[in-house]
Amino acid sequence: MIYDEEFEALPREAIEAIQLKRLRDLAERVYATVPFYKKAFDERGVKPDDIKSLEDLQKLPFTMKQDLRDNYPFGMFATPMENVVRIHASSGTTGKPTVVGYTRRDINTWSELMARTLAAAGTHRGDIVHNAYGYGLFTGGLGFHYGAERLGASVIPVSGGNTKRQILLMKDFGPTVLTCTPSYSLHLFDVAGEAGVDFRSLKFKVGVFGAEPWTENIRNEIENKLGLDAVDVYGLSEIIGPGVSAECVEAKNGLHIFEDHFIPEIIDPQTGEPLPYGEVGELVFTTLTKQAFPLIRYRTRDLSVLYREPCKCGRTLVRMGRIMGRSDDMLIIRGVNVFPSQIESVLMSRKDIAPHYVLIVDRKGHMDTLEVEVEVEIKEEAFSGAVKDLQNMGRDIEKDIKDLLGVSCKVRLVEPKTIQRSEGKAQRVIDKRKT
Ligand code: DLL
């Protein structure tokens, strides 16, 4: 279902006209109110007035995560604190958190976008949303919460954790929509099984999963195990939180970017040059309507691809492909570029492996080493349990990874449920070379 017919299905010229008007207004605003942007514009010799067409966006400077750190905590806010009604923050792996603010109108915009996201997944008034994204500084919980309420659905603000109790609530309240990270959905499935609850007998029809990388194979795994449609939702705190783009349940084929609020670009992460539609590169977003924390050409480090063919759901918005990795997540192992998602695709193509794994990268002498720790899924009929079989399985996986990536690794098979589960974002790479 399309929540906002007026903006989600506009002809290209109409959406571009809206974007240009909003971009000009944004350039004026940040130049006048954010010292960082005044300086960055002046250094490039560009004035807000130079924006005459959407192509002129390329005259404007990029914003990097480091710029936000340098202006910690509120230096990038474009509005006085008395207009800020909400603060969120995301904790990166290093240093201080990234702090973002919202005016009342920003919260309203975000709620609308989350209502669009949930509607695209097929949620209606009358649905019950089991919202297991974390509530707090993380944008997931409250983002989905406000969206569900805006749509008129009933929301259970269960947040992450206390998994056994969540199963009880699922049985008793009969939620129809599950919102959490993809890894947590699989953990919920396991815990339900242990409690003797058949997940497929619950009332869920759809799950809206995001906040961490996942693959088509994981989608299939989730859909088969949990018995629901699994759709992807993308966003980041800096841009607004979840609700920057969302998949529709009709096509499940790429995420519709809410272009009336965000202009997407794909650039070459090395050179910063824009890339054409269809090419893989780093996603960059400009926020068109945000008041408290507007950003120009924010470099996300997320790798994806943009395409503009209209979708069968009727939306005309540009779509982005599933996130393929991060430009700063890329592991370089003995000189070979390796994305964790590539290894995941090898693991997930097998039936005897559970979707729980950790990559451990280390250095012995001058040599990088890669160890892949993965859970064996013991299915009685297919598995004799003999040590020989396990060794063969490990060797097969090592060979598949070597064939795909050209990198040799050591596979360590571990017992089911020994790899730590996460209630939020799963940590799947441990790079010991950095410590
Ligand atoms: O993760 C916002 C969010 C909440 C999105 C709930 C979806 C659902 P941050 O904590 O700031 O915000 O983390 C943003 O998470 O740059 C991506 O690297 C990653 N990410 C988010 N959604 C996806 C996704 C939230 N669908 C960072 N696929 C982003 C892959 C994702 N990675």
Coordinates of C-alpha atoms and ligand atoms in Angstrom, one line a residue:
M1 CA 0.0 0.0 0.0
I2 CA 1.2 3.5 -0.8
Y3 CA 0.8 5.7 2.3
D4 CA 1.5 9.1 0.6
E5 CA 0.2 9.0 -3.0
E6 CA 1.0 12.6 -3.3
F7 CA 4.8 12.2 -2.9
E8 CA 5.6 8.6 -3.4
A9 CA 4.3 8.3 -7.0
L10 CA 5.2 11.6 -8.6
P11 CA 6.5 11.9 -12.2
R12 CA 10.3 12.5 -12.3
E13 CA 10.0 16.2 -13.3
A14 CA 7.7 16.9 -10.4
I15 CA 9.9 15.3 -7.8
E16 CA 12.9 17.0 -9.2
A17 CA 11.2 20.4 -9.0
I18 CA 10.4 19.8 -5.4
Q19 CA 14.0 18.8 -4.7
L20 CA 15.5 21.9 -6.4
K21 CA 13.3 24.2 -4.5
R22 CA 14.1 22.5 -1.2
L23 CA 17.8 22.3 -2.0
R24 CA 18.0 26.0 -2.6
D25 CA 16.3 26.7 0.6
L26 CA 18.6 24.3 2.5
A27 CA 21.7 25.9 1.1
E28 CA 20.5 29.3 2.3
R29 CA 19.7 28.0 5.7
V30 CA 22.9 26.1 6.5
Y31 CA 25.0 29.0 5.1
A32 CA 23.3 31.4 7.5
T33 CA 23.1 29.2 10.6
V34 CA 25.9 26.6 10.7
P35 CA 29.4 28.0 10.9
F36 CA 30.9 24.8 9.6
Y37 CA 28.9 25.1 6.4
K38 CA 29.6 28.8 6.0
K39 CA 33.3 28.0 6.2
A40 CA 33.1 25.0 3.9
F41 CA 31.1 27.0 1.2
D42 CA 33.5 29.9 1.4
E43 CA 36.5 27.7 1.0
R44 CA 35.0 26.3 -2.2
G45 CA 34.0 29.7 -3.4
V46 CA 30.4 28.7 -3.6
K47 CA 27.4 30.8 -2.5
P48 CA 23.8 29.4 -1.8
D49 CA 22.7 31.4 -4.9
D50 CA 24.9 29.4 -7.2
I51 CA 22.4 26.5 -6.9
K52 CA 20.4 26.9 -10.1
S53 CA 19.8 23.2 -10.9
L54 CA 20.1 19.8 -9.2
E55 CA 23.5 19.3 -10.9
D56 CA 24.8 22.2 -9.0
L57 CA 24.6 20.0 -5.9
Q58 CA 28.0 18.8 -6.9
K59 CA 29.4 22.3 -6.3
L60 CA 28.7 21.8 -2.6
P61 CA 31.1 20.3 -0.1
F62 CA 30.8 16.8 1.3
T63 CA 30.2 16.3 5.0
M64 CA 32.1 13.5 6.8
K65 CA 31.6 11.7 10.1
Q66 CA 34.8 13.4 11.3
D67 CA 33.1 16.8 10.8
L68 CA 30.4 15.8 13.2
R69 CA 32.9 14.6 15.7
D70 CA 34.8 17.9 15.4
N71 CA 31.6 19.8 16.2
Y72 CA 30.5 17.5 19.1
P73 CA 28.0 17.6 20.6
F74 CA 25.7 20.3 19.1
G75 CA 27.9 22.4 16.8
M76 CA 26.2 21.3 13.6
F77 CA 22.7 22.1 14.8
A78 CA 21.0 24.7 12.6
T79 CA 18.5 25.8 15.1
P80 CA 18.6 27.2 18.7
M81 CA 18.4 24.6 21.4
E82 CA 14.9 25.8 22.5
N83 CA 13.5 24.4 19.2
V84 CA 15.1 21.0 19.7
V85 CA 12.6 18.5 21.1
R86 CA 14.6 15.3 20.8
I87 CA 18.2 14.1 20.8
H88 CA 19.5 10.8 19.6
A89 CA 23.0 9.5 19.3
S90 CA 24.8 6.5 17.7
S91 CA 27.8 5.0 19.3
G92 CA 30.5 4.3 16.7
T93 CA 33.2 1.8 17.3
T94 CA 35.7 4.5 18.1
G95 CA 35.5 7.7 20.1
K96 CA 32.6 9.9 20.9
P97 CA 29.0 9.2 19.8
T98 CA 27.4 11.1 16.9
V99 CA 24.7 13.4 18.3
V100 CA 21.7 14.4 16.3
G101 CA 18.7 16.6 17.1
Y102 CA 15.1 17.0 15.9
T103 CA 12.6 19.9 16.0
R104 CA 8.9 19.2 16.4
R105 CA 8.6 19.3 12.7
D106 CA 11.5 16.9 12.2
I107 CA 9.8 14.4 14.5
N108 CA 6.6 14.9 12.4
T109 CA 8.6 14.3 9.1
W110 CA 10.2 11.2 10.6
S111 CA 6.9 9.8 11.8
E112 CA 5.5 10.2 8.3
L113 CA 8.4 8.5 6.7
M114 CA 8.1 5.6 9.1
A115 CA 4.4 5.4 8.4
R116 CA 5.4 5.1 4.7
T117 CA 7.9 2.4 5.6
L118 CA 5.5 0.3 7.5
A119 CA 2.7 0.8 4.9
A120 CA 5.2 -0.3 2.2
A121 CA 5.6 -3.5 4.2
G122 CA 1.8 -4.0 4.1
T123 CA 1.0 -2.7 7.6
H124 CA -2.5 -1.2 8.2
R125 CA -4.5 0.2 11.0
G126 CA -5.6 -2.9 13.0
D127 CA -2.2 -4.5 12.8
I128 CA -0.2 -5.1 15.9
V129 CA 3.5 -4.2 15.7
H130 CA 5.9 -6.1 18.0
N131 CA 8.7 -3.5 18.0
A132 CA 11.9 -5.1 19.3
Y133 CA 14.3 -2.5 18.0
G134 CA 16.1 -0.9 21.0
Y135 CA 14.5 2.1 22.6
G136 CA 16.8 4.8 23.8
L137 CA 19.5 6.8 22.1
F138 CA 19.4 4.4 19.2
T139 CA 16.9 5.6 16.6
G140 CA 15.3 2.2 15.8
G141 CA 12.9 1.8 18.7
L142 CA 11.3 5.3 18.8
G143 CA 11.5 5.7 15.0
F144 CA 9.3 2.6 14.4
H145 CA 7.1 3.5 17.4
Y146 CA 6.1 6.9 16.1
G147 CA 5.6 5.5 12.6
A148 CA 3.3 2.7 13.8
E149 CA 1.2 5.2 15.8
R150 CA 1.1 7.6 12.9
L151 CA -0.3 4.8 10.7
G152 CA -2.8 3.9 13.3
A153 CA -1.5 0.5 14.1
S154 CA -1.1 -0.8 17.7
V155 CA 2.5 -0.8 18.8
I156 CA 4.0 -3.0 21.5
P157 CA 7.1 -1.1 22.7
V158 CA 8.9 -4.2 23.8
S159 CA 12.5 -3.0 22.9
G160 CA 15.4 -5.5 22.7
G161 CA 16.2 -8.1 25.3
N162 CA 14.3 -10.3 27.8
T163 CA 13.8 -12.6 24.9
K164 CA 11.8 -15.4 26.7
R165 CA 9.3 -12.8 27.8
Q166 CA 9.0 -11.5 24.2
I167 CA 7.9 -15.0 23.1
L168 CA 5.2 -15.1 25.7
L169 CA 3.9 -11.7 24.6
M170 CA 4.0 -12.8 21.0
K171 CA 1.9 -15.9 21.8
D172 CA -0.6 -13.9 23.9
F173 CA -1.0 -10.6 22.0
G174 CA -0.9 -12.0 18.5
P175 CA 1.3 -9.3 16.8
T176 CA 1.1 -9.3 13.0
V177 CA 4.2 -7.2 12.2
L178 CA 7.7 -7.9 13.6
T179 CA 10.3 -5.1 13.7
C180 CA 13.9 -5.8 14.8
T181 CA 17.3 -6.5 13.4
P182 CA 17.5 -9.5 11.1
S183 CA 19.9 -11.3 13.5
Y184 CA 17.6 -10.7 16.4
S185 CA 14.7 -12.2 14.5
L186 CA 16.6 -15.5 14.2
H187 CA 17.4 -15.4 17.8
L188 CA 13.7 -15.0 18.6
F189 CA 13.1 -18.0 16.4
D190 CA 15.6 -20.1 18.4
V191 CA 14.3 -19.0 21.8
A192 CA 10.7 -19.7 20.7
G193 CA 11.8 -23.2 19.7
E194 CA 13.4 -23.8 23.0
A195 CA 10.2 -22.7 24.7
G196 CA 8.2 -25.2 22.6
V197 CA 6.6 -22.4 20.6
D198 CA 6.2 -23.0 16.8
F199 CA 7.0 -19.6 15.4
R200 CA 5.0 -20.3 12.3
S201 CA 1.9 -20.7 14.4
L202 CA 2.2 -17.1 15.5
K203 CA 0.2 -14.4 13.7
F204 CA 3.1 -12.6 12.0
K205 CA 2.7 -11.8 8.3
V206 CA 5.7 -9.5 7.8
G207 CA 8.9 -8.4 9.4
V208 CA 10.6 -5.1 8.7
F209 CA 14.3 -5.7 9.3
G210 CA 17.3 -3.4 9.1
A211 CA 20.1 -1.6 11.0
E212 CA 22.7 -4.1 10.0
P213 CA 23.9 -5.8 6.8
W214 CA 22.1 -8.9 5.7
T215 CA 21.8 -10.9 2.4
E216 CA 19.2 -12.5 0.2
N217 CA 20.2 -15.8 1.7
I218 CA 19.4 -14.6 5.2
R219 CA 16.1 -13.2 3.9
N220 CA 15.2 -16.7 2.6
E221 CA 16.3 -18.3 5.8
I222 CA 14.2 -15.9 7.9
E223 CA 11.2 -16.2 5.7
N224 CA 11.3 -20.0 5.7
K225 CA 11.9 -20.3 9.4
L226 CA 9.6 -17.6 10.7
G227 CA 6.9 -18.0 8.1
L228 CA 6.6 -14.3 7.2
D229 CA 7.6 -11.9 4.4
A230 CA 10.9 -10.2 5.3
V231 CA 11.5 -6.7 4.0
D232 CA 14.5 -4.4 4.3
V233 CA 14.5 -0.9 5.8
Y234 CA 17.5 1.4 5.8
G235 CA 18.6 4.5 7.5
L236 CA 21.2 6.1 9.7
S237 CA 21.0 8.4 12.7
E238 CA 22.8 11.3 10.9
I239 CA 20.2 11.4 8.1
I240 CA 17.1 10.8 10.3
G241 CA 17.2 7.3 11.6
P242 CA 15.3 4.4 10.0
G243 CA 13.0 5.5 7.1
V244 CA 15.5 6.9 4.7
S245 CA 14.5 4.1 2.3
A246 CA 12.3 1.1 2.5
E247 CA 11.3 -2.0 0.5
C248 CA 7.8 -2.7 -0.6
V249 CA 6.4 -6.2 0.1
E250 CA 5.0 -6.4 -3.4
A251 CA 8.4 -6.5 -5.1
K252 CA 11.0 -7.0 -2.3
N253 CA 13.5 -5.7 -4.8
G254 CA 15.4 -2.7 -3.6
L255 CA 14.6 0.1 -1.2
H256 CA 12.5 3.1 -2.3
I257 CA 14.4 6.3 -1.2
F258 CA 12.1 9.0 0.1
E259 CA 13.4 11.5 -2.4
D260 CA 11.2 14.4 -1.4
H261 CA 13.2 14.5 1.8
F262 CA 16.6 13.1 0.8
I263 CA 18.7 13.4 -2.4
P264 CA 20.8 10.3 -2.9
E265 CA 24.1 10.2 -4.8
I266 CA 26.5 7.3 -5.5
I267 CA 30.2 8.3 -5.6
D268 CA 33.5 6.6 -6.1
P269 CA 34.7 6.3 -2.4
Q270 CA 38.3 6.9 -3.5
T271 CA 37.9 9.9 -5.8
G272 CA 34.6 11.3 -4.6
E273 CA 33.4 11.5 -8.2
P274 CA 29.7 10.8 -8.8
L275 CA 29.0 7.5 -10.5
P276 CA 26.1 6.8 -12.9
Y277 CA 23.0 4.8 -12.1
G278 CA 23.7 1.1 -11.8
E279 CA 27.3 1.4 -10.6
V280 CA 28.3 0.3 -7.1
G281 CA 29.7 3.0 -4.9
E282 CA 29.3 4.9 -1.7
L283 CA 25.9 6.3 -0.8
V284 CA 25.8 10.1 -0.1
F285 CA 22.7 11.8 1.2
T286 CA 21.5 15.5 1.4
T287 CA 18.7 16.1 3.8
L288 CA 16.2 18.5 2.2
T289 CA 13.7 19.2 4.9
K290 CA 15.3 18.6 8.3
Q291 CA 15.5 21.7 10.5
A292 CA 17.6 20.9 13.6
F293 CA 20.3 18.8 11.9
P294 CA 20.5 19.3 8.2
L295 CA 23.3 17.7 6.3
I296 CA 24.8 18.4 2.9
R297 CA 26.3 15.5 0.9
Y298 CA 26.8 13.3 3.9
R299 CA 29.2 10.4 3.1
T300 CA 27.6 7.3 4.6
R301 CA 30.4 4.8 3.8
D302 CA 27.7 2.4 2.9
L303 CA 28.1 0.7 -0.5
S304 CA 25.1 0.3 -2.7
V305 CA 23.8 1.0 -6.2
L306 CA 20.9 3.3 -7.4
Y307 CA 18.4 2.6 -10.1
R308 CA 15.5 4.5 -11.3
E309 CA 13.2 2.0 -13.1
P310 CA 9.7 2.4 -11.6
C311 CA 8.5 -0.4 -9.4
K312 CA 5.5 -2.6 -9.9
C313 CA 4.1 -1.3 -6.6
G314 CA 3.5 2.1 -8.3
R315 CA 6.2 4.1 -6.5
T316 CA 8.3 6.2 -8.8
L317 CA 11.1 6.9 -6.3
V318 CA 14.7 6.0 -7.0
R319 CA 15.6 2.7 -5.5
M320 CA 18.8 1.6 -3.8
G321 CA 20.0 -2.0 -3.8
R322 CA 20.6 -3.8 -0.5
I323 CA 23.7 -2.5 1.3
M324 CA 26.6 -4.5 0.1
G325 CA 29.1 -3.5 2.7
R326 CA 30.9 -0.5 4.0
S327 CA 33.8 1.2 2.4
D328 CA 35.4 1.3 5.8
D329 CA 34.3 -2.3 6.7
M330 CA 36.2 -3.8 3.8
L331 CA 38.8 -6.1 5.2
I332 CA 42.1 -6.3 3.4
I333 CA 43.5 -9.7 3.9
R334 CA 46.9 -10.4 2.4
G335 CA 46.2 -7.6 0.0
V336 CA 42.8 -9.0 -1.1
N337 CA 39.7 -6.8 -0.6
V338 CA 37.1 -8.9 1.3
F339 CA 33.6 -7.9 2.3
P340 CA 32.1 -9.9 5.2
S341 CA 28.9 -10.2 3.0
Q342 CA 30.8 -12.2 0.5
I343 CA 31.8 -14.8 3.1
E344 CA 28.3 -14.8 4.4
S345 CA 27.0 -15.6 1.0
V346 CA 29.2 -18.7 0.8
L347 CA 28.1 -19.8 4.3
M348 CA 24.5 -19.3 3.7
S349 CA 24.4 -21.2 0.5
R350 CA 24.8 -24.4 2.6
K351 CA 22.1 -26.2 4.4
D352 CA 24.3 -27.6 7.2
I353 CA 25.3 -24.2 8.5
A354 CA 23.4 -21.9 10.8
P355 CA 23.3 -18.2 10.0
H356 CA 25.6 -17.4 13.0
Y357 CA 29.2 -16.7 12.3
V358 CA 32.2 -14.5 13.3
L359 CA 35.2 -13.6 11.2
I360 CA 38.4 -13.3 13.2
V361 CA 41.2 -11.5 11.4
D362 CA 44.7 -11.6 13.0
R363 CA 48.3 -11.3 12.0
K364 CA 50.9 -14.0 12.6
G365 CA 54.3 -12.6 11.8
H366 CA 53.7 -10.7 8.7
M367 CA 50.9 -12.8 7.5
D368 CA 47.2 -11.9 7.9
T369 CA 45.1 -14.8 9.0
L370 CA 41.4 -15.3 8.6
E371 CA 39.4 -17.6 10.8
V372 CA 35.7 -18.2 10.1
E373 CA 33.8 -19.5 13.1
V374 CA 30.4 -20.9 12.2
E375 CA 27.7 -22.9 13.9
V376 CA 26.9 -26.3 12.5
E377 CA 23.2 -27.0 12.2
I378 CA 22.7 -30.5 13.2
K379 CA 19.8 -32.1 11.2
E380 CA 19.5 -35.7 12.4
E381 CA 18.8 -37.2 9.1
A382 CA 21.6 -35.5 7.2
F383 CA 24.3 -35.7 9.7
S384 CA 26.1 -38.8 11.1
G385 CA 28.0 -36.7 13.6
A386 CA 31.3 -38.4 12.7
V387 CA 34.4 -36.4 13.0
K388 CA 35.3 -37.2 9.4
D389 CA 32.1 -35.6 8.2
L390 CA 32.8 -32.4 10.1
Q391 CA 36.3 -32.2 8.7
N392 CA 35.0 -32.6 5.2
M393 CA 32.4 -29.9 5.8
G394 CA 35.1 -27.5 7.1
R395 CA 37.3 -28.2 4.2
D396 CA 34.5 -27.7 1.7
I397 CA 33.7 -24.3 3.1
E398 CA 37.4 -23.3 3.1
K399 CA 37.6 -24.3 -0.6
D400 CA 34.4 -22.4 -1.5
I401 CA 35.7 -19.2 0.1
K402 CA 39.1 -19.7 -1.6
D403 CA 37.4 -20.1 -4.9
L404 CA 35.2 -17.0 -4.5
L405 CA 37.7 -14.6 -2.9
G406 CA 41.1 -16.0 -3.6
V407 CA 41.8 -16.0 0.1
S408 CA 42.6 -19.0 2.2
C409 CA 41.1 -19.3 5.6
K410 CA 40.6 -21.6 8.5
V411 CA 37.0 -22.7 9.2
R412 CA 36.2 -23.6 12.8
L413 CA 32.9 -25.4 13.2
V414 CA 31.3 -24.8 16.6
E415 CA 28.2 -26.3 18.3
P416 CA 24.8 -24.7 17.8
K417 CA 24.1 -21.7 20.0
T418 CA 27.7 -21.1 21.0
I419 CA 28.2 -17.8 19.1
Q420 CA 27.0 -14.9 21.1
R421 CA 23.6 -13.6 20.1
S422 CA 22.9 -9.9 19.9
E423 CA 19.7 -8.1 20.8
G424 CA 20.6 -5.3 18.4
K425 CA 23.3 -5.1 15.8
A426 CA 25.3 -8.3 15.5
Q427 CA 29.1 -8.0 15.6
R428 CA 30.5 -10.3 13.0
V429 CA 34.0 -9.2 12.5
I430 CA 36.8 -9.2 15.1
D431 CA 39.9 -7.6 13.6
K432 CA 42.7 -8.2 16.1
R433 CA 45.2 -6.5 13.9
K434 CA 43.8 -3.1 15.0
T435 CA 44.4 -3.7 18.7
Ligands
DLL1 O1 20.7 1.7 12.3 C1 18.9 3.2 11.9 C2 18.0 2.0 11.6 C3 17.2 1.5 12.7 C4 17.9 1.5 10.4 C5 16.4 0.5 12.5 C6 17.0 0.5 10.1 C7 16.2 0.0 11.2 P1 22.6 3.8 13.0 O2 22.7 3.1 14.3 O3 23.1 5.2 12.9 O4 21.1 3.9 12.5 O5 23.4 2.9 12.0 C8 23.5 3.3 10.6 O6 23.6 0.9 10.0 O7 25.1 3.4 8.0 C9 24.5 1.1 7.8 O8 25.9 0.8 7.8 C10 23.8 0.2 8.8 N1 22.4 -0.1 8.3 C11 21.2 0.4 8.6 N2 20.2 -0.2 7.9 C12 20.8 -1.2 7.2 C13 20.3 -2.1 6.2 C14 20.3 2.8 12.2 N3 19.0 -2.2 6.0 C15 24.2 2.2 9.8 N4 21.2 -2.9 5.6 C16 24.2 2.5 8.4 C17 22.5 -2.8 5.9 C18 22.2 -1.1 7.4 N5 23.0 -2.0 6.8

